[in-house]
Amino acid sequence: MPSVWDLYLDANDATVLLEAIVTLERHRWVREPLPLDDAVALHERLRIVAGIAAEDAVYWAREAEDRREAAGVDGGRWGSPDVAHAMAETAMNLSRGSHEVEAAARAAAADLGGRLVG
């Protein structure tokens, strides 16, 4: 199994991968160390993270819509329109963050996958 560092020449060459790692860390998507010593395992992990992030983004977008609807009525389960509106904004922020993670992980997986094949 090649290490990630066997496939990239330097930090400039690894920009897409490093940006993905920073994005995953920033959004707290890394709960255990990434397998940088095993490029195949890292590629698979990035693909899994991208899929989960995509599902997460859809979930939070739906939640945001539900919360916006509640804000337009009586606040629903949130008790007041103001709280429901604030919760809708929070859900949209979570959805945006998940989209960022998905895009970064997909880009890094594609870049790494191309290097594994080539």
PDB file of C-alpha atoms in Angstrom:
ATOM      1  CA  MET A   1       0.000   0.000   0.000  1.00  0.00           C
ATOM      2  CA  PRO A   2       1.471   3.335  -0.952  1.00  0.00           C
ATOM      3  CA  SER A   3       1.475   6.128   1.572  1.00  0.00           C
ATOM      4  CA  VAL A   4      -0.191   9.384   0.579  1.00  0.00           C
ATOM      5  CA  TRP A   5       3.243  10.964   0.593  1.00  0.00           C
ATOM      6  CA  ASP A   6       4.456   8.446  -1.996  1.00  0.00           C
ATOM      7  CA  LEU A   7       1.847   9.809  -4.421  1.00  0.00           C
ATOM      8  CA  TYR A   8       2.312  13.560  -3.948  1.00  0.00           C
ATOM      9  CA  LEU A   9       5.499  15.441  -4.792  1.00  0.00           C
ATOM     10  CA  ASP A  10       5.168  18.269  -2.275  1.00  0.00           C
ATOM     11  CA  ALA A  11       2.646  20.447  -0.444  1.00  0.00           C
ATOM     12  CA  ASN A  12       1.760  22.347  -3.634  1.00  0.00           C
ATOM     13  CA  ASP A  13       1.057  19.076  -5.403  1.00  0.00           C
ATOM     14  CA  ALA A  14      -1.133  17.966  -2.489  1.00  0.00           C
ATOM     15  CA  THR A  15      -3.190  21.169  -2.305  1.00  0.00           C
ATOM     16  CA  VAL A  16      -6.565  19.505  -2.954  1.00  0.00           C
ATOM     17  CA  LEU A  17      -5.905  16.810  -0.365  1.00  0.00           C
ATOM     18  CA  LEU A  18      -4.592  19.247   2.245  1.00  0.00           C
ATOM     19  CA  GLU A  19      -7.565  21.587   1.711  1.00  0.00           C
ATOM     20  CA  ALA A  20      -9.907  18.640   2.253  1.00  0.00           C
ATOM     21  CA  ILE A  21      -8.137  17.656   5.459  1.00  0.00           C
ATOM     22  CA  VAL A  22      -8.390  21.233   6.751  1.00  0.00           C
ATOM     23  CA  THR A  23     -12.096  21.398   5.823  1.00  0.00           C
ATOM     24  CA  LEU A  24     -12.842  18.091   7.539  1.00  0.00           C
ATOM     25  CA  GLU A  25     -10.995  19.253  10.655  1.00  0.00           C
ATOM     26  CA  ARG A  26     -12.668  22.688  10.635  1.00  0.00           C
ATOM     27  CA  HIS A  27     -16.115  21.136  10.520  1.00  0.00           C
ATOM     28  CA  ARG A  28     -15.110  18.459  13.033  1.00  0.00           C
ATOM     29  CA  TRP A  29     -15.648  15.523  10.687  1.00  0.00           C
ATOM     30  CA  VAL A  30     -12.426  13.770  11.716  1.00  0.00           C
ATOM     31  CA  ARG A  31     -13.060  11.648  14.771  1.00  0.00           C
ATOM     32  CA  GLU A  32     -10.137   9.310  14.356  1.00  0.00           C
ATOM     33  CA  PRO A  33      -6.811   9.822  12.589  1.00  0.00           C
ATOM     34  CA  LEU A  34      -6.903   9.767   8.809  1.00  0.00           C
ATOM     35  CA  PRO A  35      -4.856   6.878   7.356  1.00  0.00           C
ATOM     36  CA  LEU A  36      -2.202   8.967   5.616  1.00  0.00           C
ATOM     37  CA  ASP A  37       0.119   5.964   5.534  1.00  0.00           C
ATOM     38  CA  ASP A  38      -2.385   4.013   3.390  1.00  0.00           C
ATOM     39  CA  ALA A  39      -3.596   5.910   0.316  1.00  0.00           C
ATOM     40  CA  VAL A  40      -6.177   3.244  -0.571  1.00  0.00           C
ATOM     41  CA  ALA A  41      -7.756   3.399   2.896  1.00  0.00           C
ATOM     42  CA  LEU A  42      -7.708   7.207   2.817  1.00  0.00           C
ATOM     43  CA  HIS A  43      -9.385   7.217  -0.596  1.00  0.00           C
ATOM     44  CA  GLU A  44     -12.161   4.975   0.737  1.00  0.00           C
ATOM     45  CA  ARG A  45     -12.557   7.096   3.885  1.00  0.00           C
ATOM     46  CA  LEU A  46     -12.879  10.277   1.812  1.00  0.00           C
ATOM     47  CA  ARG A  47     -15.543   8.662  -0.372  1.00  0.00           C
ATOM     48  CA  ILE A  48     -17.482   7.544   2.718  1.00  0.00           C
ATOM     49  CA  VAL A  49     -17.221  10.988   4.328  1.00  0.00           C
ATOM     50  CA  ALA A  50     -18.459  12.635   1.114  1.00  0.00           C
ATOM     51  CA  GLY A  51     -21.497  10.350   1.024  1.00  0.00           C
ATOM     52  CA  ILE A  52     -22.357  10.919   4.666  1.00  0.00           C
ATOM     53  CA  ALA A  53     -21.881  14.682   4.300  1.00  0.00           C
ATOM     54  CA  ALA A  54     -24.222  14.720   1.289  1.00  0.00           C
ATOM     55  CA  GLU A  55     -26.916  12.931   3.308  1.00  0.00           C
ATOM     56  CA  ASP A  56     -26.297  15.259   6.235  1.00  0.00           C
ATOM     57  CA  ALA A  57     -26.671  18.338   4.017  1.00  0.00           C
ATOM     58  CA  VAL A  58     -30.026  17.111   2.712  1.00  0.00           C
ATOM     59  CA  TYR A  59     -31.241  16.337   6.236  1.00  0.00           C
ATOM     60  CA  TRP A  60     -30.320  19.787   7.558  1.00  0.00           C
ATOM     61  CA  ALA A  61     -31.814  21.543   4.522  1.00  0.00           C
ATOM     62  CA  ARG A  62     -35.122  19.758   5.189  1.00  0.00           C
ATOM     63  CA  GLU A  63     -34.903  20.655   8.872  1.00  0.00           C
ATOM     64  CA  ALA A  64     -34.297  24.285   7.943  1.00  0.00           C
ATOM     65  CA  GLU A  65     -37.381  24.276   5.727  1.00  0.00           C
ATOM     66  CA  ASP A  66     -39.517  22.699   8.471  1.00  0.00           C
ATOM     67  CA  ARG A  67     -38.272  25.260  10.959  1.00  0.00           C
ATOM     68  CA  ARG A  68     -38.952  28.128   8.540  1.00  0.00           C
ATOM     69  CA  GLU A  69     -42.510  26.870   8.084  1.00  0.00           C
ATOM     70  CA  ALA A  70     -42.944  26.705  11.863  1.00  0.00           C
ATOM     71  CA  ALA A  71     -41.602  30.254  12.175  1.00  0.00           C
ATOM     72  CA  GLY A  72     -44.227  31.408   9.681  1.00  0.00           C
ATOM     73  CA  VAL A  73     -47.054  29.951  11.755  1.00  0.00           C
ATOM     74  CA  ASP A  74     -46.725  29.878  15.527  1.00  0.00           C
ATOM     75  CA  GLY A  75     -43.246  28.528  16.154  1.00  0.00           C
ATOM     76  CA  GLY A  76     -44.433  24.919  16.225  1.00  0.00           C
ATOM     77  CA  ARG A  77     -42.371  22.675  18.453  1.00  0.00           C
ATOM     78  CA  TRP A  78     -39.909  25.533  18.940  1.00  0.00           C
ATOM     79  CA  GLY A  79     -42.430  27.535  20.945  1.00  0.00           C
ATOM     80  CA  SER A  80     -42.139  30.871  19.174  1.00  0.00           C
ATOM     81  CA  PRO A  81     -41.588  32.141  15.649  1.00  0.00           C
ATOM     82  CA  ASP A  82     -38.341  33.866  16.702  1.00  0.00           C
ATOM     83  CA  VAL A  83     -36.843  30.668  18.101  1.00  0.00           C
ATOM     84  CA  ALA A  84     -38.014  28.680  15.063  1.00  0.00           C
ATOM     85  CA  HIS A  85     -36.411  31.268  12.765  1.00  0.00           C
ATOM     86  CA  ALA A  86     -33.118  31.083  14.692  1.00  0.00           C
ATOM     87  CA  MET A  87     -33.249  27.278  14.531  1.00  0.00           C
ATOM     88  CA  ALA A  88     -33.862  27.463  10.764  1.00  0.00           C
ATOM     89  CA  GLU A  89     -30.735  29.601  10.360  1.00  0.00           C
ATOM     90  CA  THR A  90     -28.732  27.137  12.432  1.00  0.00           C
ATOM     91  CA  ALA A  91     -29.968  24.226  10.316  1.00  0.00           C
ATOM     92  CA  MET A  92     -29.055  26.058   7.092  1.00  0.00           C
ATOM     93  CA  ASN A  93     -25.561  26.742   8.438  1.00  0.00           C
ATOM     94  CA  LEU A  94     -25.173  23.043   9.229  1.00  0.00           C
ATOM     95  CA  SER A  95     -26.358  22.174   5.721  1.00  0.00           C
ATOM     96  CA  ARG A  96     -23.853  24.594   4.153  1.00  0.00           C
ATOM     97  CA  GLY A  97     -21.042  23.153   6.250  1.00  0.00           C
ATOM     98  CA  SER A  98     -21.958  19.637   5.187  1.00  0.00           C
ATOM     99  CA  HIS A  99     -21.935  20.739   1.537  1.00  0.00           C
ATOM    100  CA  GLU A 100     -18.428  22.158   2.038  1.00  0.00           C
ATOM    101  CA  VAL A 101     -17.246  18.881   3.561  1.00  0.00           C
ATOM    102  CA  GLU A 102     -18.860  16.873   0.763  1.00  0.00           C
ATOM    103  CA  ALA A 103     -17.256  18.985  -1.974  1.00  0.00           C
ATOM    104  CA  ALA A 104     -13.812  18.906  -0.365  1.00  0.00           C
ATOM    105  CA  ALA A 105     -13.926  15.159   0.303  1.00  0.00           C
ATOM    106  CA  ARG A 106     -15.150  14.385  -3.222  1.00  0.00           C
ATOM    107  CA  ALA A 107     -12.437  16.547  -4.792  1.00  0.00           C
ATOM    108  CA  ALA A 108      -9.712  14.943  -2.682  1.00  0.00           C
ATOM    109  CA  ALA A 109     -11.039  11.429  -3.375  1.00  0.00           C
ATOM    110  CA  ALA A 110     -11.091  12.140  -7.116  1.00  0.00           C
ATOM    111  CA  ASP A 111      -7.560  13.545  -7.045  1.00  0.00           C
ATOM    112  CA  LEU A 112      -6.236  10.694  -4.925  1.00  0.00           C
ATOM    113  CA  GLY A 113      -8.121   8.082  -6.961  1.00  0.00           C
ATOM    114  CA  GLY A 114      -6.515   9.367 -10.150  1.00  0.00           C
ATOM    115  CA  ARG A 115      -3.089   8.998  -8.602  1.00  0.00           C
ATOM    116  CA  LEU A 116      -3.821   5.471  -7.384  1.00  0.00           C
ATOM    117  CA  VAL A 117      -4.795   4.387 -10.904  1.00  0.00           C
ATOM    118  CA  GLY A 118      -2.052   6.296 -12.709  1.00  0.00           C
TER     119      GLY A 118
END
